[in-house]
């Protein structure tokens, strides 16, 4: 249960960073508008100072990757190490592959090696933990 709660906290922090610091053209803001929370979020955004670029643009992906890894570990508790490692790699690998595809212009977006690091580090730490456990 602790892993699930921590997973929710990490994905929430990443979402809050997006809400407070990213452009309002993102899908998340359409959802906020649909929920009738646009004015409340705009007020919070106006009161926020600009965060460093790493926190705004790279950290959320790492938080979401870590959130998924924790959640997959909770779901696959009691399974083999290989099963845990395979399922735990899904979202981090999608993030890494998308960055590689962006680098060779096969996927829309701007390739950023810090994004790749942020996607990969949670999984690497998890894999070390699972293997040593």
PDB file of C-alpha atoms in Angstrom:
ATOM      1  CA  UNK A   1       0.000   0.000   0.000  1.00  0.00           C
ATOM      2  CA  UNK A   2       2.914   2.369   0.726  1.00  0.00           C
ATOM      3  CA  UNK A   3       4.183   1.938  -2.851  1.00  0.00           C
ATOM      4  CA  UNK A   4       0.763   2.812  -4.273  1.00  0.00           C
ATOM      5  CA  UNK A   5       0.517   5.938  -2.106  1.00  0.00           C
ATOM      6  CA  UNK A   6       4.056   6.993  -3.038  1.00  0.00           C
ATOM      7  CA  UNK A   7       3.219   6.365  -6.689  1.00  0.00           C
ATOM      8  CA  UNK A   8       0.187   8.654  -6.432  1.00  0.00           C
ATOM      9  CA  UNK A   9       2.273  11.326  -4.703  1.00  0.00           C
ATOM     10  CA  UNK A  10       4.969  11.230  -7.420  1.00  0.00           C
ATOM     11  CA  UNK A  11       2.505  11.446 -10.309  1.00  0.00           C
ATOM     12  CA  UNK A  12       0.699  14.273  -8.498  1.00  0.00           C
ATOM     13  CA  UNK A  13       3.908  16.263  -8.019  1.00  0.00           C
ATOM     14  CA  UNK A  14       4.697  15.868 -11.728  1.00  0.00           C
ATOM     15  CA  UNK A  15       1.184  17.000 -12.601  1.00  0.00           C
ATOM     16  CA  UNK A  16       1.426  20.012 -10.301  1.00  0.00           C
ATOM     17  CA  UNK A  17       4.681  21.072 -11.939  1.00  0.00           C
ATOM     18  CA  UNK A  18       2.923  20.910 -15.314  1.00  0.00           C
ATOM     19  CA  UNK A  19      -0.066  22.880 -14.042  1.00  0.00           C
ATOM     20  CA  UNK A  20       2.025  25.580 -12.425  1.00  0.00           C
ATOM     21  CA  UNK A  21       4.808  26.003 -14.973  1.00  0.00           C
ATOM     22  CA  UNK A  22       4.010  24.609 -18.421  1.00  0.00           C
ATOM     23  CA  UNK A  23       2.161  26.200 -21.318  1.00  0.00           C
ATOM     24  CA  UNK A  24      -1.615  26.210 -21.085  1.00  0.00           C
ATOM     25  CA  UNK A  25      -1.903  24.605 -24.527  1.00  0.00           C
ATOM     26  CA  UNK A  26      -1.319  21.141 -23.064  1.00  0.00           C
ATOM     27  CA  UNK A  27      -4.127  18.574 -22.856  1.00  0.00           C
ATOM     28  CA  UNK A  28      -4.059  18.772 -19.062  1.00  0.00           C
ATOM     29  CA  UNK A  29      -5.400  22.327 -19.256  1.00  0.00           C
ATOM     30  CA  UNK A  30      -8.390  21.253 -21.325  1.00  0.00           C
ATOM     31  CA  UNK A  31      -9.235  18.815 -18.540  1.00  0.00           C
ATOM     32  CA  UNK A  32      -8.816  21.579 -15.947  1.00  0.00           C
ATOM     33  CA  UNK A  33     -11.139  23.784 -18.016  1.00  0.00           C
ATOM     34  CA  UNK A  34     -13.697  20.961 -18.308  1.00  0.00           C
ATOM     35  CA  UNK A  35     -13.620  20.562 -14.513  1.00  0.00           C
ATOM     36  CA  UNK A  36     -14.200  24.309 -14.093  1.00  0.00           C
ATOM     37  CA  UNK A  37     -10.866  24.857 -12.367  1.00  0.00           C
ATOM     38  CA  UNK A  38      -9.261  27.225 -14.878  1.00  0.00           C
ATOM     39  CA  UNK A  39      -9.592  30.361 -12.722  1.00  0.00           C
ATOM     40  CA  UNK A  40      -8.236  28.609  -9.609  1.00  0.00           C
ATOM     41  CA  UNK A  41      -5.251  27.215 -11.513  1.00  0.00           C
ATOM     42  CA  UNK A  42      -4.623  30.604 -13.180  1.00  0.00           C
ATOM     43  CA  UNK A  43      -4.533  32.238  -9.755  1.00  0.00           C
ATOM     44  CA  UNK A  44      -2.002  29.702  -8.507  1.00  0.00           C
ATOM     45  CA  UNK A  45       0.093  30.082 -11.664  1.00  0.00           C
ATOM     46  CA  UNK A  46       0.205  33.855 -11.204  1.00  0.00           C
ATOM     47  CA  UNK A  47       1.562  33.458  -7.671  1.00  0.00           C
ATOM     48  CA  UNK A  48       4.329  31.000  -8.637  1.00  0.00           C
ATOM     49  CA  UNK A  49       7.913  31.905  -9.373  1.00  0.00           C
ATOM     50  CA  UNK A  50       9.531  30.384 -12.411  1.00  0.00           C
ATOM     51  CA  UNK A  51      11.248  27.099 -11.522  1.00  0.00           C
ATOM     52  CA  UNK A  52      14.539  25.959 -13.065  1.00  0.00           C
ATOM     53  CA  UNK A  53      14.185  24.439 -16.550  1.00  0.00           C
ATOM     54  CA  UNK A  54      15.209  20.967 -15.351  1.00  0.00           C
ATOM     55  CA  UNK A  55      12.315  20.899 -12.866  1.00  0.00           C
ATOM     56  CA  UNK A  56       9.806  22.233 -15.404  1.00  0.00           C
ATOM     57  CA  UNK A  57      10.786  20.208 -18.458  1.00  0.00           C
ATOM     58  CA  UNK A  58      12.624  17.062 -17.320  1.00  0.00           C
ATOM     59  CA  UNK A  59      11.695  16.144 -13.766  1.00  0.00           C
ATOM     60  CA  UNK A  60       7.975  15.437 -14.369  1.00  0.00           C
ATOM     61  CA  UNK A  61       8.803  12.605 -16.778  1.00  0.00           C
ATOM     62  CA  UNK A  62      11.161  11.102 -14.214  1.00  0.00           C
ATOM     63  CA  UNK A  63       8.542  11.390 -11.486  1.00  0.00           C
ATOM     64  CA  UNK A  64       5.956   9.720 -13.706  1.00  0.00           C
ATOM     65  CA  UNK A  65       8.428   6.990 -14.645  1.00  0.00           C
ATOM     66  CA  UNK A  66       9.223   6.383 -10.966  1.00  0.00           C
ATOM     67  CA  UNK A  67       5.509   6.378 -10.166  1.00  0.00           C
ATOM     68  CA  UNK A  68       4.882   3.673 -12.754  1.00  0.00           C
ATOM     69  CA  UNK A  69       7.825   1.577 -11.554  1.00  0.00           C
ATOM     70  CA  UNK A  70       6.541   1.682  -7.968  1.00  0.00           C
ATOM     71  CA  UNK A  71       3.003   0.888  -9.028  1.00  0.00           C
ATOM     72  CA  UNK A  72       4.107  -2.036 -11.194  1.00  0.00           C
ATOM     73  CA  UNK A  73       6.151  -3.380  -8.282  1.00  0.00           C
ATOM     74  CA  UNK A  74       3.064  -3.243  -6.074  1.00  0.00           C
ATOM     75  CA  UNK A  75       0.929  -4.968  -8.718  1.00  0.00           C
ATOM     76  CA  UNK A  76       3.489  -7.713  -9.366  1.00  0.00           C
ATOM     77  CA  UNK A  77       4.462  -8.319  -5.738  1.00  0.00           C
ATOM     78  CA  UNK A  78       5.235 -11.979  -5.256  1.00  0.00           C
ATOM     79  CA  UNK A  79       6.077 -12.532  -8.935  1.00  0.00           C
ATOM     80  CA  UNK A  80       9.491 -13.552 -10.215  1.00  0.00           C
ATOM     81  CA  UNK A  81      12.280 -11.004 -10.524  1.00  0.00           C
ATOM     82  CA  UNK A  82      12.118 -11.311 -14.308  1.00  0.00           C
ATOM     83  CA  UNK A  83       8.386 -10.591 -14.335  1.00  0.00           C
ATOM     84  CA  UNK A  84       8.871  -7.556 -12.096  1.00  0.00           C
ATOM     85  CA  UNK A  85      11.740  -6.254 -14.206  1.00  0.00           C
ATOM     86  CA  UNK A  86       9.883  -6.805 -17.473  1.00  0.00           C
ATOM     87  CA  UNK A  87       6.693  -5.023 -16.397  1.00  0.00           C
ATOM     88  CA  UNK A  88       8.599  -2.335 -14.524  1.00  0.00           C
ATOM     89  CA  UNK A  89      10.496  -1.447 -17.691  1.00  0.00           C
ATOM     90  CA  UNK A  90       7.437  -0.718 -19.849  1.00  0.00           C
ATOM     91  CA  UNK A  91       6.930   3.035 -19.287  1.00  0.00           C
ATOM     92  CA  UNK A  92      10.619   3.899 -18.808  1.00  0.00           C
ATOM     93  CA  UNK A  93      11.409   2.101 -22.082  1.00  0.00           C
ATOM     94  CA  UNK A  94       8.602   3.901 -23.928  1.00  0.00           C
ATOM     95  CA  UNK A  95      10.076   7.187 -22.694  1.00  0.00           C
ATOM     96  CA  UNK A  96      13.594   6.232 -23.740  1.00  0.00           C
ATOM     97  CA  UNK A  97      12.494   4.988 -27.161  1.00  0.00           C
ATOM     98  CA  UNK A  98      10.459   8.144 -27.763  1.00  0.00           C
ATOM     99  CA  UNK A  99      13.537  10.261 -27.016  1.00  0.00           C
ATOM    100  CA  UNK A 100      15.628   8.181 -29.423  1.00  0.00           C
ATOM    101  CA  UNK A 101      12.950   8.481 -32.120  1.00  0.00           C
ATOM    102  CA  UNK A 102      12.795  12.236 -31.567  1.00  0.00           C
ATOM    103  CA  UNK A 103      16.572  12.407 -31.981  1.00  0.00           C
ATOM    104  CA  UNK A 104      16.292  10.899 -35.473  1.00  0.00           C
ATOM    105  CA  UNK A 105      13.107  12.845 -36.326  1.00  0.00           C
ATOM    106  CA  UNK A 106      10.868   9.758 -36.438  1.00  0.00           C
ATOM    107  CA  UNK A 107       8.674  11.002 -33.604  1.00  0.00           C
ATOM    108  CA  UNK A 108       7.378  14.538 -33.006  1.00  0.00           C
ATOM    109  CA  UNK A 109       9.063  16.491 -30.266  1.00  0.00           C
ATOM    110  CA  UNK A 110      12.476  17.694 -29.264  1.00  0.00           C
ATOM    111  CA  UNK A 111      14.976  15.072 -28.133  1.00  0.00           C
ATOM    112  CA  UNK A 112      16.480  15.846 -24.739  1.00  0.00           C
ATOM    113  CA  UNK A 113      19.074  13.624 -23.116  1.00  0.00           C
ATOM    114  CA  UNK A 114      17.962  14.825 -19.662  1.00  0.00           C
ATOM    115  CA  UNK A 115      14.482  13.471 -20.389  1.00  0.00           C
ATOM    116  CA  UNK A 116      16.043  10.123 -21.252  1.00  0.00           C
ATOM    117  CA  UNK A 117      18.043  10.167 -18.009  1.00  0.00           C
ATOM    118  CA  UNK A 118      14.934  11.034 -15.997  1.00  0.00           C
ATOM    119  CA  UNK A 119      12.961   8.198 -17.605  1.00  0.00           C
ATOM    120  CA  UNK A 120      15.759   5.694 -17.145  1.00  0.00           C
ATOM    121  CA  UNK A 121      17.134   6.392 -13.657  1.00  0.00           C
ATOM    122  CA  UNK A 122      14.058   5.188 -11.726  1.00  0.00           C
ATOM    123  CA  UNK A 123      14.107   1.904 -13.622  1.00  0.00           C
ATOM    124  CA  UNK A 124      17.856   1.394 -13.194  1.00  0.00           C
ATOM    125  CA  UNK A 125      17.549   1.980  -9.432  1.00  0.00           C
ATOM    126  CA  UNK A 126      14.560  -0.365  -9.307  1.00  0.00           C
ATOM    127  CA  UNK A 127      16.387  -3.070 -11.282  1.00  0.00           C
ATOM    128  CA  UNK A 128      19.379  -2.891  -8.933  1.00  0.00           C
ATOM    129  CA  UNK A 129      17.038  -3.107  -5.942  1.00  0.00           C
ATOM    130  CA  UNK A 130      15.121  -6.102  -7.367  1.00  0.00           C
ATOM    131  CA  UNK A 131      18.292  -7.951  -8.338  1.00  0.00           C
ATOM    132  CA  UNK A 132      19.987  -7.383  -4.968  1.00  0.00           C
ATOM    133  CA  UNK A 133      16.868  -8.204  -2.957  1.00  0.00           C
TER     134      UNK A 133
END
